[in-house]
């Protein structure tokens, strides 16, 4: 199971990379604009920072077939391996996914709002499918759709991995991990909420206080 960070904030990536096993980083045009920096600077910092085995996902900005395909080649050429182009599942996007896969590029189909959109992108050969969980919940049973998708891929023997995105709560992530999802991409604030149960810090303070009262020090050995 791959746990990916949905951010281009390098400070947040470095912080969380020390705490948990980060399988990679996803960005999109909005995420990159939020950095306040030029896109080349943001992308090159991510390329420099990530270890070879950590995956990088960068999205196309063009909306026509030729433009998307040219950007797909550029993105996948940023690193020798583990770099994927994110392609929204518009009509031109679906065409681009077919063309990119014919060239052997790594593809994540994105901006997915239904299990059916995702399934067709899987038939086009997309390596990853990114349903927008929280946004889908605004239209209906978003979590149910993603759970259906996991099952549709399994019963039809398709190898595309679901990498659920657009998370706003720990519960959304939890539900899909429990359902057997192959990957999630989670924004730093939701990751921190997964890590930081207040009870843990309280428990440690209690252990330290009891130890200090009994032995007059805060370490195991004198
Ligand atoms: O990768 C971005 C995707 O997760 C969408 O997130 O927060 O804009 O719904 P959001």
PDB file of C-alpha atoms in Angstrom, residues 18-219:
ATOM      1  CA  UNK A  18      11.113  11.861   8.587  1.00  0.00           C
ATOM      2  CA  UNK A  19       8.044  10.607  10.430  1.00  0.00           C
ATOM      3  CA  UNK A  20       6.475   8.114   8.029  1.00  0.00           C
ATOM      4  CA  UNK A  21       7.299   6.127   4.890  1.00  0.00           C
ATOM      5  CA  UNK A  22       6.340   8.523   2.103  1.00  0.00           C
ATOM      6  CA  UNK A  23       5.900   6.638  -1.176  1.00  0.00           C
ATOM      7  CA  UNK A  24       5.785   9.801  -3.269  1.00  0.00           C
ATOM      8  CA  UNK A  25       4.307  13.209  -3.919  1.00  0.00           C
ATOM      9  CA  UNK A  26       1.357  14.325  -6.060  1.00  0.00           C
ATOM     10  CA  UNK A  27       0.922  17.857  -7.342  1.00  0.00           C
ATOM     11  CA  UNK A  28      -1.591  19.564  -9.574  1.00  0.00           C
ATOM     12  CA  UNK A  29      -1.682  23.051 -11.134  1.00  0.00           C
ATOM     13  CA  UNK A  30      -3.558  24.537  -8.152  1.00  0.00           C
ATOM     14  CA  UNK A  31      -1.171  22.976  -5.624  1.00  0.00           C
ATOM     15  CA  UNK A  32       1.818  24.421  -7.519  1.00  0.00           C
ATOM     16  CA  UNK A  33       0.290  27.922  -7.753  1.00  0.00           C
ATOM     17  CA  UNK A  34      -0.250  27.870  -3.961  1.00  0.00           C
ATOM     18  CA  UNK A  35       3.543  27.771  -3.498  1.00  0.00           C
ATOM     19  CA  UNK A  36       3.789  31.350  -4.790  1.00  0.00           C
ATOM     20  CA  UNK A  37       6.856  30.236  -6.760  1.00  0.00           C
ATOM     21  CA  UNK A  38       7.501  29.606 -10.428  1.00  0.00           C
ATOM     22  CA  UNK A  39       6.506  26.077 -11.511  1.00  0.00           C
ATOM     23  CA  UNK A  40      10.004  25.229 -12.761  1.00  0.00           C
ATOM     24  CA  UNK A  41      11.421  26.069  -9.320  1.00  0.00           C
ATOM     25  CA  UNK A  42       8.827  23.967  -7.474  1.00  0.00           C
ATOM     26  CA  UNK A  43       9.190  20.950  -9.766  1.00  0.00           C
ATOM     27  CA  UNK A  44      12.970  21.061  -9.761  1.00  0.00           C
ATOM     28  CA  UNK A  45      13.043  21.223  -5.936  1.00  0.00           C
ATOM     29  CA  UNK A  46      10.847  18.116  -5.793  1.00  0.00           C
ATOM     30  CA  UNK A  47      13.031  16.308  -8.343  1.00  0.00           C
ATOM     31  CA  UNK A  48      16.136  17.198  -6.308  1.00  0.00           C
ATOM     32  CA  UNK A  49      14.650  16.158  -2.971  1.00  0.00           C
ATOM     33  CA  UNK A  50      12.858  12.881  -3.698  1.00  0.00           C
ATOM     34  CA  UNK A  51      14.764   9.627  -3.425  1.00  0.00           C
ATOM     35  CA  UNK A  52      14.792   7.544  -6.639  1.00  0.00           C
ATOM     36  CA  UNK A  53      12.263   5.078  -5.224  1.00  0.00           C
ATOM     37  CA  UNK A  54       9.826   7.840  -4.216  1.00  0.00           C
ATOM     38  CA  UNK A  55       7.275   8.578  -6.934  1.00  0.00           C
ATOM     39  CA  UNK A  56       6.597  12.000  -8.408  1.00  0.00           C
ATOM     40  CA  UNK A  57       3.279  12.846 -10.060  1.00  0.00           C
ATOM     41  CA  UNK A  58       2.955  16.094 -12.040  1.00  0.00           C
ATOM     42  CA  UNK A  59      -0.152  17.173 -13.952  1.00  0.00           C
ATOM     43  CA  UNK A  60      -0.582  18.476 -17.481  1.00  0.00           C
ATOM     44  CA  UNK A  61      -1.814  22.050 -17.884  1.00  0.00           C
ATOM     45  CA  UNK A  62      -2.633  22.078 -21.611  1.00  0.00           C
ATOM     46  CA  UNK A  63      -6.095  20.797 -22.527  1.00  0.00           C
ATOM     47  CA  UNK A  64      -5.564  19.745 -26.171  1.00  0.00           C
ATOM     48  CA  UNK A  65      -4.231  16.335 -27.197  1.00  0.00           C
ATOM     49  CA  UNK A  66      -0.950  17.527 -28.716  1.00  0.00           C
ATOM     50  CA  UNK A  67      -0.208  19.866 -25.820  1.00  0.00           C
ATOM     51  CA  UNK A  68      -1.001  17.255 -23.182  1.00  0.00           C
ATOM     52  CA  UNK A  69       1.083  14.622 -24.900  1.00  0.00           C
ATOM     53  CA  UNK A  70       4.042  16.972 -25.225  1.00  0.00           C
ATOM     54  CA  UNK A  71       3.746  17.859 -21.515  1.00  0.00           C
ATOM     55  CA  UNK A  72       3.406  14.162 -20.652  1.00  0.00           C
ATOM     56  CA  UNK A  73       6.725  13.438 -22.375  1.00  0.00           C
ATOM     57  CA  UNK A  74       8.366  16.379 -20.579  1.00  0.00           C
ATOM     58  CA  UNK A  75       7.044  15.316 -17.150  1.00  0.00           C
ATOM     59  CA  UNK A  76       8.017  11.666 -17.537  1.00  0.00           C
ATOM     60  CA  UNK A  77      11.483  12.752 -18.653  1.00  0.00           C
ATOM     61  CA  UNK A  78      12.138  14.734 -15.479  1.00  0.00           C
ATOM     62  CA  UNK A  79      13.606  11.700 -13.691  1.00  0.00           C
ATOM     63  CA  UNK A  80      14.915   8.340 -14.914  1.00  0.00           C
ATOM     64  CA  UNK A  81      12.114   6.415 -13.182  1.00  0.00           C
ATOM     65  CA  UNK A  82       9.120   6.630 -10.856  1.00  0.00           C
ATOM     66  CA  UNK A  83       7.736   9.757 -12.509  1.00  0.00           C
ATOM     67  CA  UNK A  84       4.148   9.858 -13.712  1.00  0.00           C
ATOM     68  CA  UNK A  85       2.064  12.331 -15.681  1.00  0.00           C
ATOM     69  CA  UNK A  86      -1.333  13.160 -14.222  1.00  0.00           C
ATOM     70  CA  UNK A  87      -3.939  13.490 -16.959  1.00  0.00           C
ATOM     71  CA  UNK A  88      -7.524  14.643 -16.260  1.00  0.00           C
ATOM     72  CA  UNK A  89     -10.147  12.280 -17.732  1.00  0.00           C
ATOM     73  CA  UNK A  90     -11.657  14.746 -20.221  1.00  0.00           C
ATOM     74  CA  UNK A  91     -12.249  13.542 -23.809  1.00  0.00           C
ATOM     75  CA  UNK A  92      -8.824  14.856 -24.804  1.00  0.00           C
ATOM     76  CA  UNK A  93      -7.433  13.440 -21.593  1.00  0.00           C
ATOM     77  CA  UNK A  94      -8.679   9.939 -22.397  1.00  0.00           C
ATOM     78  CA  UNK A  95      -7.128  10.207 -25.867  1.00  0.00           C
ATOM     79  CA  UNK A  96      -3.870  11.399 -24.300  1.00  0.00           C
ATOM     80  CA  UNK A  97      -3.853   8.508 -21.822  1.00  0.00           C
ATOM     81  CA  UNK A  98      -4.068   6.028 -24.716  1.00  0.00           C
ATOM     82  CA  UNK A  99      -1.308   7.820 -26.617  1.00  0.00           C
ATOM     83  CA  UNK A 100       0.934   8.187 -23.564  1.00  0.00           C
ATOM     84  CA  UNK A 101       0.577   4.514 -22.677  1.00  0.00           C
ATOM     85  CA  UNK A 102       1.370   3.566 -26.295  1.00  0.00           C
ATOM     86  CA  UNK A 103       4.664   5.421 -25.744  1.00  0.00           C
ATOM     87  CA  UNK A 104       5.268   3.576 -22.482  1.00  0.00           C
ATOM     88  CA  UNK A 105       4.847   6.614 -20.222  1.00  0.00           C
ATOM     89  CA  UNK A 106       3.685   6.316 -16.606  1.00  0.00           C
ATOM     90  CA  UNK A 107       0.142   7.681 -16.312  1.00  0.00           C
ATOM     91  CA  UNK A 108      -2.147   8.690 -13.469  1.00  0.00           C
ATOM     92  CA  UNK A 109      -5.713   9.446 -14.596  1.00  0.00           C
ATOM     93  CA  UNK A 110      -6.984  12.298 -12.451  1.00  0.00           C
ATOM     94  CA  UNK A 111      -9.948  14.604 -11.737  1.00  0.00           C
ATOM     95  CA  UNK A 112     -12.091  11.479 -11.467  1.00  0.00           C
ATOM     96  CA  UNK A 113     -15.591  11.946 -10.048  1.00  0.00           C
ATOM     97  CA  UNK A 114     -17.106   8.474 -10.605  1.00  0.00           C
ATOM     98  CA  UNK A 115     -16.149   4.803 -10.594  1.00  0.00           C
ATOM     99  CA  UNK A 116     -17.221   4.592 -14.244  1.00  0.00           C
ATOM    100  CA  UNK A 117     -14.899   7.368 -15.429  1.00  0.00           C
ATOM    101  CA  UNK A 118     -12.098   5.672 -13.544  1.00  0.00           C
ATOM    102  CA  UNK A 119     -12.881   2.240 -14.967  1.00  0.00           C
ATOM    103  CA  UNK A 120     -12.696   3.483 -18.566  1.00  0.00           C
ATOM    104  CA  UNK A 121      -9.364   5.171 -17.835  1.00  0.00           C
ATOM    105  CA  UNK A 122      -8.192   1.810 -16.459  1.00  0.00           C
ATOM    106  CA  UNK A 123      -9.191   0.134 -19.741  1.00  0.00           C
ATOM    107  CA  UNK A 124      -7.055   2.765 -21.506  1.00  0.00           C
ATOM    108  CA  UNK A 125      -4.121   1.461 -19.487  1.00  0.00           C
ATOM    109  CA  UNK A 126      -3.705   4.152 -16.813  1.00  0.00           C
ATOM    110  CA  UNK A 127      -1.317   2.976 -14.095  1.00  0.00           C
ATOM    111  CA  UNK A 128      -3.095   4.941 -11.376  1.00  0.00           C
ATOM    112  CA  UNK A 129      -6.646   6.259 -11.024  1.00  0.00           C
ATOM    113  CA  UNK A 130      -7.259   9.249  -8.743  1.00  0.00           C
ATOM    114  CA  UNK A 131     -10.874   9.613  -7.616  1.00  0.00           C
ATOM    115  CA  UNK A 132     -11.509  12.930  -5.842  1.00  0.00           C
ATOM    116  CA  UNK A 133     -13.056  11.513  -2.685  1.00  0.00           C
ATOM    117  CA  UNK A 134     -14.249  14.606  -0.846  1.00  0.00           C
ATOM    118  CA  UNK A 135     -15.479  16.313  -4.018  1.00  0.00           C
ATOM    119  CA  UNK A 136     -17.352  13.094  -4.940  1.00  0.00           C
ATOM    120  CA  UNK A 137     -19.005  13.179  -1.518  1.00  0.00           C
ATOM    121  CA  UNK A 138     -20.582  16.495  -2.578  1.00  0.00           C
ATOM    122  CA  UNK A 139     -22.390  14.615  -5.363  1.00  0.00           C
ATOM    123  CA  UNK A 140     -23.356  11.476  -3.444  1.00  0.00           C
ATOM    124  CA  UNK A 141     -21.690   8.451  -1.883  1.00  0.00           C
ATOM    125  CA  UNK A 142     -18.091   9.236  -2.785  1.00  0.00           C
ATOM    126  CA  UNK A 143     -16.580   6.618  -0.528  1.00  0.00           C
ATOM    127  CA  UNK A 144     -19.020   3.989  -1.829  1.00  0.00           C
ATOM    128  CA  UNK A 145     -18.030   4.815  -5.418  1.00  0.00           C
ATOM    129  CA  UNK A 146     -14.342   4.347  -4.621  1.00  0.00           C
ATOM    130  CA  UNK A 147     -15.005   1.051  -2.846  1.00  0.00           C
ATOM    131  CA  UNK A 148     -17.007  -0.057  -5.931  1.00  0.00           C
ATOM    132  CA  UNK A 149     -14.090   0.935  -8.126  1.00  0.00           C
ATOM    133  CA  UNK A 150     -11.637  -1.189  -6.124  1.00  0.00           C
ATOM    134  CA  UNK A 151     -13.972  -4.153  -6.618  1.00  0.00           C
ATOM    135  CA  UNK A 152     -14.610  -3.436 -10.327  1.00  0.00           C
ATOM    136  CA  UNK A 153     -10.868  -3.534 -11.029  1.00  0.00           C
ATOM    137  CA  UNK A 154     -10.428  -6.707  -9.046  1.00  0.00           C
ATOM    138  CA  UNK A 155     -13.275  -8.692 -10.616  1.00  0.00           C
ATOM    139  CA  UNK A 156     -12.293  -7.542 -14.117  1.00  0.00           C
ATOM    140  CA  UNK A 157      -8.624  -8.352 -13.549  1.00  0.00           C
ATOM    141  CA  UNK A 158      -7.298  -4.857 -14.309  1.00  0.00           C
ATOM    142  CA  UNK A 159      -3.977  -3.845 -12.825  1.00  0.00           C
ATOM    143  CA  UNK A 160      -4.534  -0.088 -12.453  1.00  0.00           C
ATOM    144  CA  UNK A 161      -4.061   1.069  -8.863  1.00  0.00           C
ATOM    145  CA  UNK A 162      -6.554   3.354  -7.188  1.00  0.00           C
ATOM    146  CA  UNK A 163      -4.823   6.340  -5.574  1.00  0.00           C
ATOM    147  CA  UNK A 164      -7.638   8.162  -3.833  1.00  0.00           C
ATOM    148  CA  UNK A 165      -7.210  11.939  -3.560  1.00  0.00           C
ATOM    149  CA  UNK A 166      -9.037  15.066  -2.347  1.00  0.00           C
ATOM    150  CA  UNK A 167      -9.168  14.022   1.297  1.00  0.00           C
ATOM    151  CA  UNK A 168     -10.546  16.366   3.935  1.00  0.00           C
ATOM    152  CA  UNK A 169     -10.747  14.036   6.930  1.00  0.00           C
ATOM    153  CA  UNK A 170      -8.965  11.170   8.664  1.00  0.00           C
ATOM    154  CA  UNK A 171     -12.176   9.132   8.505  1.00  0.00           C
ATOM    155  CA  UNK A 172     -12.206   9.264   4.684  1.00  0.00           C
ATOM    156  CA  UNK A 173      -8.629   7.955   4.515  1.00  0.00           C
ATOM    157  CA  UNK A 174      -9.317   5.316   7.179  1.00  0.00           C
ATOM    158  CA  UNK A 175     -12.397   3.962   5.371  1.00  0.00           C
ATOM    159  CA  UNK A 176     -10.541   3.456   2.094  1.00  0.00           C
ATOM    160  CA  UNK A 177      -7.454   1.896   3.667  1.00  0.00           C
ATOM    161  CA  UNK A 178      -9.746  -0.545   5.499  1.00  0.00           C
ATOM    162  CA  UNK A 179     -11.452  -1.273   2.146  1.00  0.00           C
ATOM    163  CA  UNK A 180      -8.117  -2.383   0.658  1.00  0.00           C
ATOM    164  CA  UNK A 181      -7.207   0.599  -1.505  1.00  0.00           C
ATOM    165  CA  UNK A 182      -3.804   0.357  -3.221  1.00  0.00           C
ATOM    166  CA  UNK A 183      -2.725   3.972  -2.599  1.00  0.00           C
ATOM    167  CA  UNK A 184      -3.853   7.249  -1.065  1.00  0.00           C
ATOM    168  CA  UNK A 185      -2.535  10.763  -1.554  1.00  0.00           C
ATOM    169  CA  UNK A 186      -3.161  12.826   1.529  1.00  0.00           C
ATOM    170  CA  UNK A 187      -2.609  16.541   2.264  1.00  0.00           C
ATOM    171  CA  UNK A 188      -0.181  17.305   5.136  1.00  0.00           C
ATOM    172  CA  UNK A 189      -2.879  18.631   7.482  1.00  0.00           C
ATOM    173  CA  UNK A 190      -4.823  15.352   7.260  1.00  0.00           C
ATOM    174  CA  UNK A 191      -1.607  13.318   7.729  1.00  0.00           C
ATOM    175  CA  UNK A 192      -0.806  15.323  10.863  1.00  0.00           C
ATOM    176  CA  UNK A 193      -4.332  14.701  12.150  1.00  0.00           C
ATOM    177  CA  UNK A 194      -3.758  10.948  11.610  1.00  0.00           C
ATOM    178  CA  UNK A 195      -0.500  11.087  13.585  1.00  0.00           C
ATOM    179  CA  UNK A 196      -1.354  13.432  16.414  1.00  0.00           C
ATOM    180  CA  UNK A 197      -3.777  11.812  18.818  1.00  0.00           C
ATOM    181  CA  UNK A 198      -3.584  13.980  21.987  1.00  0.00           C
ATOM    182  CA  UNK A 199      -3.692  10.861  24.164  1.00  0.00           C
ATOM    183  CA  UNK A 200      -0.211   9.805  23.037  1.00  0.00           C
ATOM    184  CA  UNK A 201       1.501  12.963  24.293  1.00  0.00           C
ATOM    185  CA  UNK A 202      -0.471  12.838  27.566  1.00  0.00           C
ATOM    186  CA  UNK A 203       0.582   9.194  28.084  1.00  0.00           C
ATOM    187  CA  UNK A 204       4.267  10.053  27.549  1.00  0.00           C
ATOM    188  CA  UNK A 205       4.070  12.994  29.983  1.00  0.00           C
ATOM    189  CA  UNK A 206       2.574  10.664  32.585  1.00  0.00           C
ATOM    190  CA  UNK A 207       5.330   8.048  32.094  1.00  0.00           C
ATOM    191  CA  UNK A 208       8.023  10.711  32.430  1.00  0.00           C
ATOM    192  CA  UNK A 209       6.437  12.281  35.536  1.00  0.00           C
ATOM    193  CA  UNK A 210       6.070   8.911  37.299  1.00  0.00           C
ATOM    194  CA  UNK A 211       9.667   7.950  36.449  1.00  0.00           C
ATOM    195  CA  UNK A 212      11.061  11.259  37.630  1.00  0.00           C
ATOM    196  CA  UNK A 213       9.113  11.084  40.893  1.00  0.00           C
ATOM    197  CA  UNK A 214      10.452   7.568  41.589  1.00  0.00           C
ATOM    198  CA  UNK A 215      14.061   7.876  40.344  1.00  0.00           C
ATOM    199  CA  UNK A 216      14.793  11.595  40.146  1.00  0.00           C
ATOM    200  CA  UNK A 217      15.737  11.564  36.465  1.00  0.00           C
ATOM    201  CA  UNK A 218      14.099  11.579  33.006  1.00  0.00           C
ATOM    202  CA  UNK A 219      16.217   8.897  31.329  1.00  0.00           C
TER     203      UNK A 219
END
